[in-house]
Coordinates of C-alpha atoms in Angstrom, one line a residue:
M1 CA 26.4 5.4 -14.7
D2 CA 26.0 8.1 -12.1
T3 CA 23.5 5.9 -10.2
D4 CA 21.7 2.6 -10.6
V5 CA 18.2 4.0 -10.2
L6 CA 17.0 7.6 -10.3
V7 CA 13.9 8.0 -8.2
V8 CA 11.9 11.1 -9.0
G9 CA 9.6 12.2 -6.2
A10 CA 10.1 11.9 -2.4
G11 CA 6.6 11.4 -1.3
P12 CA 5.7 8.1 0.5
T13 CA 6.0 6.0 -2.7
G14 CA 9.4 7.4 -3.7
L15 CA 10.7 7.1 -0.1
M16 CA 9.6 3.5 0.1
L17 CA 11.2 2.6 -3.2
A18 CA 14.5 4.3 -2.2
N19 CA 14.6 2.6 1.2
Q20 CA 14.0 -0.8 -0.3
L21 CA 16.6 -0.3 -3.0
V22 CA 19.3 1.1 -0.8
R23 CA 18.9 -1.7 1.8
R24 CA 19.4 -4.2 -1.1
G25 CA 22.7 -2.6 -2.0
V26 CA 21.4 -0.6 -5.1
R27 CA 22.9 2.9 -5.7
T28 CA 19.9 5.2 -5.6
L29 CA 19.5 8.9 -6.3
I30 CA 16.2 10.3 -5.0
I31 CA 15.2 13.9 -5.9
D32 CA 12.2 16.1 -5.3
R33 CA 11.3 19.5 -6.8
H34 CA 9.9 20.8 -3.5
T35 CA 12.0 22.5 -0.9
G36 CA 11.4 19.9 1.8
P37 CA 9.0 17.3 3.1
S38 CA 5.2 17.9 3.1
I39 CA 3.9 19.6 6.2
E40 CA 0.1 19.4 5.7
T41 CA -1.3 16.3 4.0
R42 CA -4.6 14.7 3.3
A43 CA -3.7 11.0 3.4
L44 CA -4.2 9.4 6.8
G45 CA -4.9 5.7 6.9
V46 CA -2.1 3.2 7.1
Q47 CA -3.4 -0.3 6.3
A48 CA -2.4 -3.6 7.8
R49 CA -0.5 -4.7 4.7
T50 CA 1.6 -1.5 4.8
L51 CA 2.3 -2.0 8.5
E52 CA 3.6 -5.5 7.6
I53 CA 6.0 -4.0 5.1
Y54 CA 7.0 -1.4 7.8
G55 CA 7.8 -4.3 10.1
H56 CA 10.2 -5.8 7.6
L57 CA 11.8 -2.4 7.0
G58 CA 12.2 -1.8 10.8
I59 CA 10.1 1.3 11.2
V60 CA 6.7 -0.2 12.4
E61 CA 7.3 0.6 16.0
R62 CA 7.9 4.3 15.3
A63 CA 4.8 4.4 13.1
L64 CA 2.7 2.8 15.9
E65 CA 4.2 5.2 18.4
L66 CA 3.2 8.3 16.4
G67 CA -0.1 7.1 15.1
K68 CA -3.5 6.3 16.6
R69 CA -5.0 2.8 16.2
G70 CA -8.4 2.8 14.8
T71 CA -10.1 -0.4 15.9
G72 CA -13.5 0.5 14.6
G73 CA -15.7 2.9 12.7
N74 CA -19.0 4.4 13.7
I75 CA -21.8 5.3 11.2
W76 CA -24.1 8.2 12.1
A77 CA -27.2 9.2 10.1
N78 CA -29.6 12.0 10.9
G79 CA -27.8 12.7 14.1
Q80 CA -28.1 9.1 15.4
R81 CA -25.4 6.5 15.7
R82 CA -26.7 3.6 13.6
A83 CA -23.8 1.1 13.6
R84 CA -20.3 0.3 14.7
V85 CA -18.1 -1.8 12.5
G86 CA -15.2 -3.4 14.3
L87 CA -11.8 -4.1 12.7
S88 CA -9.9 -6.0 15.4
D89 CA -12.1 -9.1 15.4
A90 CA -12.2 -9.3 11.6
G91 CA -8.4 -9.1 11.4
Q92 CA -7.5 -11.5 14.1
K93 CA -5.4 -14.4 12.8
V94 CA -5.0 -12.5 9.4
T95 CA -2.3 -10.0 10.3
P96 CA -0.2 -8.8 13.3
F97 CA -1.9 -5.4 12.8
P98 CA -5.7 -5.9 12.8
F99 CA -6.6 -2.2 12.7
L100 CA -6.3 1.0 10.7
L101 CA -3.4 3.1 11.9
I102 CA -4.3 6.8 11.6
L103 CA -1.1 8.5 10.8
G104 CA -0.7 11.5 8.5
Q105 CA 1.3 11.3 5.2
D106 CA 3.7 13.8 6.6
D107 CA 4.6 11.5 9.5
N108 CA 5.0 8.5 7.2
E109 CA 7.3 10.5 5.1
R110 CA 9.3 11.7 8.1
I111 CA 9.7 8.1 9.4
M112 CA 10.9 6.8 6.0
S113 CA 13.2 9.8 5.5
D114 CA 14.9 9.2 8.8
H115 CA 15.3 5.5 8.0
L116 CA 16.8 6.4 4.6
R117 CA 19.3 8.6 6.2
A118 CA 20.2 5.8 8.6
L119 CA 20.9 3.7 5.6
G120 CA 23.4 6.3 4.3
S121 CA 21.2 8.1 1.7
S122 CA 19.0 11.1 1.6
V123 CA 16.7 13.1 -0.6
Q124 CA 18.1 15.8 -2.9
W125 CA 15.5 18.5 -2.3
N126 CA 14.7 21.5 -4.6
T127 CA 16.0 19.4 -7.5
E128 CA 13.7 19.1 -10.5
L129 CA 13.6 16.8 -13.5
I130 CA 13.7 18.9 -16.6
S131 CA 13.9 16.2 -19.3
L132 CA 14.4 12.5 -20.0
A133 CA 15.9 10.7 -23.0
Q134 CA 16.3 6.9 -23.3
Q135 CA 19.1 5.4 -25.3
G136 CA 19.9 1.7 -25.4
D137 CA 20.9 0.6 -22.0
S138 CA 20.5 3.9 -20.2
V139 CA 18.5 7.1 -19.5
T140 CA 19.8 10.6 -19.6
A141 CA 18.1 12.9 -17.2
V142 CA 18.6 16.6 -17.0
L143 CA 18.1 18.0 -13.5
R144 CA 17.7 21.6 -12.3
L145 CA 19.7 22.0 -9.1
P146 CA 18.9 24.3 -6.1
D147 CA 21.2 27.0 -7.4
G148 CA 19.5 27.0 -10.8
S149 CA 22.2 25.2 -12.6
H150 CA 21.7 22.0 -14.6
R151 CA 23.2 18.6 -14.1
T152 CA 23.0 15.6 -16.5
V153 CA 22.6 12.2 -14.8
L154 CA 23.0 8.9 -16.6
A155 CA 21.1 6.0 -15.0
P156 CA 20.0 2.6 -16.3
W157 CA 16.6 2.9 -14.6
V158 CA 14.2 5.8 -13.7
A159 CA 11.2 5.5 -11.3
G160 CA 8.5 8.2 -11.6
C161 CA 7.1 8.6 -8.1
D162 CA 6.4 12.3 -8.7
G163 CA 2.6 12.5 -8.3
A164 CA -0.4 13.3 -10.4
R165 CA 1.5 15.8 -12.5
S166 CA 4.4 13.4 -13.1
A167 CA 7.3 14.8 -15.2
V168 CA 8.4 11.2 -15.8
R169 CA 5.0 10.2 -17.2
E170 CA 4.7 13.3 -19.4
S171 CA 8.3 12.9 -20.7
S172 CA 7.5 9.2 -21.5
G173 CA 4.4 10.2 -23.4
I174 CA 2.1 8.0 -21.3
T175 CA -1.6 9.0 -21.3
F176 CA -3.2 9.7 -17.9
A177 CA -6.8 8.8 -18.7
G178 CA -9.7 9.9 -16.4
A179 CA -11.4 13.1 -15.1
A180 CA -12.1 15.1 -12.0
Y181 CA -15.2 14.7 -9.8
E182 CA -17.5 17.7 -9.8
H183 CA -17.6 18.1 -6.0
V184 CA -15.2 20.2 -3.9
F185 CA -13.9 18.7 -0.7
F186 CA -12.4 20.1 2.4
V187 CA -10.0 18.9 5.1
A188 CA -9.3 20.5 8.5
D189 CA -7.2 19.9 11.5
T190 CA -9.2 20.8 14.6
E191 CA -9.4 20.7 18.3
M192 CA -13.0 19.8 19.3
T193 CA -15.4 17.7 21.4
G194 CA -18.8 16.3 20.6
S195 CA -20.7 13.1 20.2
M196 CA -17.9 11.3 18.4
V197 CA -16.7 8.0 19.7
P198 CA -13.2 8.6 21.0
D199 CA -10.3 6.9 19.2
E200 CA -12.4 5.6 16.4
L201 CA -13.4 6.8 12.9
N202 CA -16.8 8.5 12.9
V203 CA -18.7 8.8 9.7
Y204 CA -21.6 11.3 9.5
L205 CA -24.0 10.6 6.6
F206 CA -26.6 13.1 5.4
R207 CA -28.7 13.6 2.3
D208 CA -26.2 15.9 0.6
G209 CA -23.0 14.1 1.5
F210 CA -20.8 13.0 4.4
H211 CA -18.2 14.1 6.9
L212 CA -15.4 11.9 8.1
L213 CA -13.9 12.5 11.6
F214 CA -10.5 10.9 12.2
P215 CA -9.0 10.8 15.7
M216 CA -5.4 12.1 15.7
R217 CA -2.8 11.9 18.4
G218 CA -3.2 14.6 21.0
K219 CA -6.1 15.6 23.2
D220 CA -9.4 16.3 21.3
H221 CA -7.4 16.4 18.0
W222 CA -9.6 15.5 15.0
R223 CA -9.1 15.6 11.3
I224 CA -12.3 16.4 9.4
A225 CA -12.8 15.6 5.7
G226 CA -16.0 16.2 3.8
I227 CA -17.9 17.7 0.9
L228 CA -18.4 21.5 0.8
P229 CA -22.0 22.6 0.7
P230 CA -23.0 23.6 -2.9
A231 CA -23.3 27.3 -1.8
L232 CA -19.7 27.4 -0.7
R233 CA -18.0 25.6 -3.7
D234 CA -17.1 28.7 -5.7
K235 CA -16.4 31.1 -2.9
P236 CA -12.9 32.6 -3.0
D237 CA -10.7 32.7 0.1
L238 CA -13.0 30.3 1.9
K239 CA -12.4 29.9 5.7
F240 CA -13.2 27.0 8.0
D241 CA -15.8 29.2 9.8
A242 CA -18.1 28.9 6.8
V243 CA -18.2 25.1 7.1
I244 CA -19.1 25.0 10.8
P245 CA -22.9 25.5 10.4
S246 CA -23.1 22.4 8.2
L247 CA -21.1 20.4 10.7
H248 CA -23.4 21.4 13.5
T249 CA -26.4 20.4 11.4
E250 CA -25.1 16.9 10.8
A251 CA -22.9 16.2 13.8
G252 CA -25.2 17.9 16.4
E253 CA -25.2 21.1 18.3
G254 CA -23.1 19.4 20.9
L255 CA -20.1 19.8 18.7
S256 CA -17.7 22.3 20.2
I257 CA -14.9 23.4 18.0
K258 CA -12.2 25.1 20.0
S259 CA -9.6 25.8 17.2
C260 CA -8.6 25.0 13.6
S261 CA -4.9 24.8 12.8
W262 CA -5.3 24.0 9.1
F263 CA -8.0 24.2 6.5
S264 CA -7.9 23.4 2.8
T265 CA -10.2 22.7 -0.1
Y266 CA -9.5 20.4 -3.1
R267 CA -10.9 18.4 -6.0
I268 CA -10.5 14.7 -6.4
H269 CA -9.6 13.0 -9.7
H270 CA -10.0 9.4 -10.9
R271 CA -7.2 8.6 -13.4
R272 CA -4.9 5.8 -14.5
A273 CA -1.9 5.7 -16.7
V274 CA -2.5 3.5 -19.7
R275 CA 0.7 1.7 -18.9
F276 CA 3.1 1.8 -16.0
R277 CA 6.3 1.4 -17.9
D278 CA 8.0 2.9 -20.9
G279 CA 11.3 1.1 -21.6
R280 CA 13.6 2.0 -18.7
C281 CA 11.1 4.3 -17.0
F282 CA 8.5 3.1 -14.5
L283 CA 5.5 4.9 -12.9
L284 CA 4.4 4.3 -9.3
G285 CA 1.9 5.7 -6.9
D286 CA -0.1 8.9 -7.9
A287 CA 2.0 9.1 -11.0
A288 CA 0.4 5.9 -12.2
H289 CA -3.1 6.0 -10.6
I290 CA -5.2 8.4 -8.5
H291 CA -8.7 7.8 -7.2
S292 CA -11.3 8.7 -4.6
P293 CA -10.3 8.4 -0.9
V294 CA -12.9 5.7 -0.2
G295 CA -11.3 3.1 2.0
A296 CA -8.0 4.9 2.6
Q297 CA -6.3 3.0 -0.3
G298 CA -4.3 5.6 -2.2
M299 CA -1.1 6.1 -0.2
N300 CA -1.0 2.4 0.7
T301 CA -1.4 1.3 -3.0
G302 CA 1.6 3.5 -3.9
L303 CA 3.7 1.9 -1.2
Q304 CA 2.8 -1.5 -2.5
D305 CA 3.8 -0.5 -6.0
A306 CA 7.2 0.4 -4.6
Y307 CA 7.5 -2.9 -2.7
N308 CA 6.6 -4.9 -5.7
L309 CA 9.1 -3.2 -8.0
A310 CA 12.0 -2.9 -5.6
W311 CA 13.1 -6.5 -5.2
K312 CA 12.8 -7.1 -9.0
L313 CA 14.7 -4.0 -9.9
A314 CA 17.4 -4.9 -7.3
M315 CA 17.9 -8.4 -8.8
V316 CA 18.2 -6.9 -12.3
V317 CA 20.6 -4.2 -11.3
K318 CA 22.8 -6.7 -9.4
G319 CA 22.9 -9.0 -12.4
Q320 CA 20.9 -11.8 -10.7
A321 CA 18.0 -11.7 -13.1
E322 CA 17.4 -10.6 -16.7
P323 CA 15.4 -7.4 -17.4
A324 CA 12.5 -9.5 -18.5
L325 CA 11.7 -10.0 -14.8
L326 CA 10.6 -6.3 -14.7
D327 CA 7.7 -7.0 -17.1
S328 CA 5.9 -8.5 -14.2
Y329 CA 5.6 -5.1 -12.4
E330 CA 3.1 -3.7 -14.8
E331 CA 1.6 -7.1 -15.3
E332 CA 0.8 -7.4 -11.5
R333 CA 0.1 -3.8 -10.5
I334 CA -2.1 -2.6 -13.3
P335 CA -5.0 -5.1 -12.4
V336 CA -4.7 -4.0 -8.8
A337 CA -4.9 -0.3 -9.7
E338 CA -7.8 -1.0 -12.2
A339 CA -9.8 -2.9 -9.7
L340 CA -9.2 -0.3 -7.0
L341 CA -10.1 2.6 -9.4
N342 CA -13.4 0.9 -10.5
G343 CA -14.4 -0.1 -7.0
T344 CA -13.7 3.2 -5.3
D345 CA -15.3 5.1 -8.2
R346 CA -18.6 3.2 -8.0
A347 CA -18.7 3.6 -4.2
F348 CA -17.7 7.2 -4.3
R349 CA -20.3 8.2 -6.9
L350 CA -23.0 6.6 -4.9
V351 CA -21.8 8.3 -1.7
V352 CA -21.5 11.8 -3.2
S353 CA -24.4 11.7 -5.7
N354 CA -27.0 14.4 -5.4
N355 CA -30.0 12.4 -6.6
W356 CA -32.7 11.4 -4.2
F357 CA -31.8 7.7 -4.2
A358 CA -28.2 8.4 -3.1
G359 CA -29.5 10.6 -0.3
L360 CA -31.8 7.8 0.8
F361 CA -29.0 5.3 0.5
R362 CA -26.7 7.3 2.7
T363 CA -29.1 8.0 5.5
K364 CA -31.2 4.8 5.5
I365 CA -29.8 1.9 3.5
L366 CA -26.1 2.2 4.2
A367 CA -26.6 2.3 8.0
T368 CA -28.9 -0.8 7.8
V369 CA -26.3 -2.7 5.7
A370 CA -23.6 -1.7 8.2
A371 CA -25.7 -3.2 11.0
I372 CA -26.0 -6.4 9.0
V373 CA -22.2 -6.5 8.4
V374 CA -21.6 -6.2 12.2
N375 CA -23.4 -9.4 12.7
S376 CA -21.8 -11.4 9.9
K377 CA -18.3 -12.6 10.7
A378 CA -17.8 -13.9 7.1
V379 CA -18.6 -10.5 5.6
Q380 CA -16.5 -8.7 8.1
K381 CA -13.5 -10.9 7.2
R382 CA -13.9 -10.4 3.5
A383 CA -14.3 -6.6 4.0
F384 CA -11.2 -6.5 6.2
R385 CA -9.0 -8.4 3.7
L386 CA -10.2 -6.0 0.9
I387 CA -9.7 -2.7 2.9
S388 CA -6.5 -3.8 4.7
Q389 CA -5.0 -4.9 1.3
T390 CA -4.0 -8.3 2.8
G391 CA -6.3 -9.9 0.2
I392 CA -4.5 -8.6 -2.9
R393 CA -3.5 -11.5 -5.2
Y394 CA -1.3 -12.0 -8.2
S395 CA -2.9 -15.2 -9.3
K396 CA -2.7 -14.4 -13.0
S397 CA 0.9 -13.3 -12.9
S398 CA 3.6 -15.0 -15.0
L399 CA 5.5 -15.4 -11.7
S400 CA 2.6 -17.5 -10.1
K401 CA 3.0 -21.2 -10.8
S402 CA 1.8 -24.5 -9.3
L403 CA 3.6 -27.8 -9.7
D404 CA 0.3 -29.6 -9.0
S405 CA -3.1 -28.6 -7.7
L406 CA -3.5 -27.8 -4.0
P407 CA -7.0 -28.2 -2.3
D408 CA -9.4 -25.3 -2.4
G409 CA -8.9 -23.1 0.6
A410 CA -5.1 -23.6 0.7
P411 CA -2.8 -20.7 -0.2
Q412 CA -2.5 -20.6 -4.0
P413 CA 0.1 -19.2 -6.4
G414 CA 0.0 -15.4 -6.2
D415 CA -1.5 -15.3 -2.7
R416 CA 0.0 -13.4 0.1
L417 CA 1.6 -15.9 2.5
P418 CA -0.7 -16.3 5.5
W419 CA 0.4 -15.1 8.9
L420 CA 1.3 -18.1 11.0
Q421 CA 2.7 -18.9 14.4
L422 CA 5.0 -22.0 14.0
K423 CA 7.8 -24.0 15.6
F424 CA 10.8 -24.0 13.4
A425 CA 12.6 -26.6 15.5
A426 CA 11.2 -29.7 17.0
N427 CA 11.6 -28.5 20.6
G428 CA 11.8 -24.8 19.8
P429 CA 9.6 -21.9 20.7
V430 CA 6.6 -20.8 18.7
E431 CA 7.6 -17.9 16.4
D432 CA 6.1 -15.4 14.1
L433 CA 6.5 -16.7 10.5
F434 CA 6.7 -13.1 9.0
Q435 CA 9.5 -12.2 11.4
E436 CA 11.3 -15.5 10.8
I437 CA 11.5 -15.3 7.0
G438 CA 11.9 -11.5 6.5
D439 CA 11.9 -10.0 3.0
A440 CA 15.5 -10.1 2.0
H441 CA 15.4 -13.5 0.2
F442 CA 13.3 -16.1 -1.5
N443 CA 12.0 -18.6 1.1
L444 CA 11.3 -22.2 0.4
I445 CA 9.0 -23.7 3.0
L446 CA 8.9 -27.5 3.1
I447 CA 6.1 -29.2 4.9
G448 CA 6.1 -33.0 5.4
Q449 CA 9.2 -33.6 3.3
P450 CA 12.9 -33.8 4.0
P451 CA 15.4 -30.9 3.6
L452 CA 17.1 -30.4 0.2
V453 CA 20.6 -31.6 -0.4
D454 CA 21.4 -28.3 -2.1
D455 CA 19.2 -25.3 -2.8
G456 CA 17.4 -27.3 -5.5
M457 CA 16.7 -24.2 -7.7
G458 CA 20.0 -22.6 -8.6
L459 CA 19.1 -19.5 -6.5
G460 CA 22.1 -19.9 -4.2
D461 CA 22.4 -17.1 -1.7
L462 CA 19.1 -15.7 -2.8
L463 CA 17.2 -18.6 -1.2
R464 CA 16.5 -19.6 2.4
T465 CA 15.0 -23.0 3.1
R466 CA 12.9 -23.9 6.1
V467 CA 11.5 -27.3 7.0
I468 CA 8.5 -27.1 9.2
P469 CA 8.8 -30.0 11.7
S470 CA 5.8 -32.2 12.6
D471 CA 4.4 -30.9 15.9
P472 CA 0.9 -30.6 17.3
V473 CA 1.2 -26.8 17.4
N474 CA 2.3 -26.7 13.7
D475 CA -0.3 -29.2 12.7
A476 CA -3.1 -27.1 14.2
E477 CA -1.8 -23.8 12.7
L478 CA -1.2 -25.3 9.2
G479 CA -4.7 -26.9 9.4
R480 CA -6.2 -23.4 10.3
A481 CA -4.6 -22.0 7.1
Q482 CA -5.7 -25.2 5.2
I483 CA -2.1 -25.9 4.2
P484 CA -1.9 -29.6 3.3
N485 CA 0.8 -32.0 4.4
P486 CA 2.9 -32.6 2.4
S487 CA 3.3 -29.4 0.5
F488 CA 5.9 -26.7 -0.4
Y489 CA 5.7 -23.0 -0.9
L490 CA 8.4 -20.8 -2.6
I491 CA 7.8 -17.3 -1.2
R492 CA 8.9 -14.2 -3.1
P493 CA 10.8 -11.4 -1.2
D494 CA 7.6 -9.4 -1.1
G495 CA 5.7 -12.2 0.7
Y496 CA 3.7 -13.7 -2.1
V497 CA 3.6 -17.3 -3.2
G498 CA 5.6 -17.8 -6.4
L499 CA 5.7 -21.5 -6.8
C500 CA 3.9 -24.2 -4.8
G501 CA 2.7 -27.8 -4.9
R502 CA 2.5 -31.1 -3.1
R503 CA 6.0 -32.5 -3.5
F504 CA 9.0 -30.4 -4.3
A505 CA 10.7 -31.3 -7.6
A506 CA 14.1 -29.8 -8.2
D507 CA 14.0 -30.0 -12.0
Y508 CA 10.7 -28.1 -12.1
A509 CA 11.9 -25.6 -9.6
R510 CA 15.0 -24.8 -11.6
A511 CA 12.9 -24.4 -14.7
Y512 CA 10.8 -21.9 -12.7
A513 CA 13.8 -20.0 -11.6
S514 CA 15.2 -19.7 -15.1
G515 CA 11.9 -19.3 -17.0
S516 CA 9.5 -17.3 -14.7
L517 CA 12.1 -15.5 -12.5
H518 CA 14.4 -15.0 -15.5
L519 CA 17.5 -15.9 -13.4
S520 CA 20.4 -14.6 -15.4
A521 CA 22.7 -17.1 -17.2
T522 CA 25.7 -15.6 -15.3
A523 CA 24.0 -16.1 -12.0
Q524 CA 23.0 -19.6 -12.8
A525 CA 26.5 -20.5 -13.9
S526 CA 28.1 -19.0 -10.7
R527 CA 25.7 -21.0 -8.6
A528 CA 26.4 -24.2 -10.5
A529 CA 30.2 -23.8 -10.2
P530 CA 31.9 -25.7 -7.4
S531 CA 32.9 -23.7 -4.4

């Protein structure tokens, strides 16, 4: 084999997958047909769950340095500010990052590219996938190189991270069901001043649509996204100047636009691949699903696709698990994509509809609802978990099992591990649970029960065990998360609960490792052998 995994596409999803594979010791070849990284991009919002992943990868500080923290959003209707929705309060105690980081896709790509180089790998630019052919235990890929010559690559696995026009998806014969929205949208990078609340998202609603104003780093730097007025939709060579009158109408005459460094128009699609896998080929990110920009979910969803697949693929490549483990990628990620597609499509159609009710909804009802949300802590928290993607669950996955029932409110199989501040030694300091356990191993957390004599599961070096000592600080923090005493939680490398219950039982845990995780017979035998 020329490589363990061929990653096609070096956008955010492909770069995330390559980083996660390389850091796990998997030989990875990442290619992209473009001449270099993207310079001008539409994706902006980095959600809390993505920042948690960046933290494990070691790049979150760089992202925070380059981005701008959006701690709230302001809703304007008919020229008046009608509501402010805060993010920080709703996300407290949920995540270390209770905000939306406004950071362009180009910056995200640059950060991940730099980290990939630091790991000893890099993107092969101007290299295009020409064809794929699967045979038995491998895939033959023909690549067109920068000089126009062809190279044949043999790899056991291929990951299609190559966008909406995915060559991997087309070569695999996977249908991309859906359609385009009728509206034409625009995006512009500007220097301007006006009524906007500084350093926060500003949403201007009006009868015919909306404009979103995102604060960017730099003085008076704003990214504008919105719907083109109907009269401008079919105009060739459209310039930003043609949009300015509608901005003044909705955002006020006080809007002063000093310059525009980039302007582009585009159409939005809503599509999903009917399956995310064909044999040894996988689809991730925009190659698997594209949808409206409502809630800033697209780029983040692709990054989570990569994070979900990477640890599983690494285990299979390294002979630690059977290929059957990879079935859980499609099993877990298709429901997430389907729910996201349906939710954003319903919201988007209502927001952009031309009928009289939608216009009334935008300018009257939505602002009123937002004001109600501001005063409801419970609604705020639910909304934050949805938008931040910290609320994604894999409860119906074959990897999510419970030895016995835990009380309602406690973390359940398939849930993301709650963010906790705990003492890991009786007289030790209070530490961040996410930082303590990392994402390089499975982690068995034991509460109110003694440590294991051995790993108890046959996972060997793949497992780290942590016994949470009895302590007033720990008792209070576990009580806040409604985690009972006694209990145990086996946490997957991607931070989700795989197995949990009241009392740890080694026989059941070993059956879970071999049955649900598909731990390979070779791996189990090597772990059972005496040292």
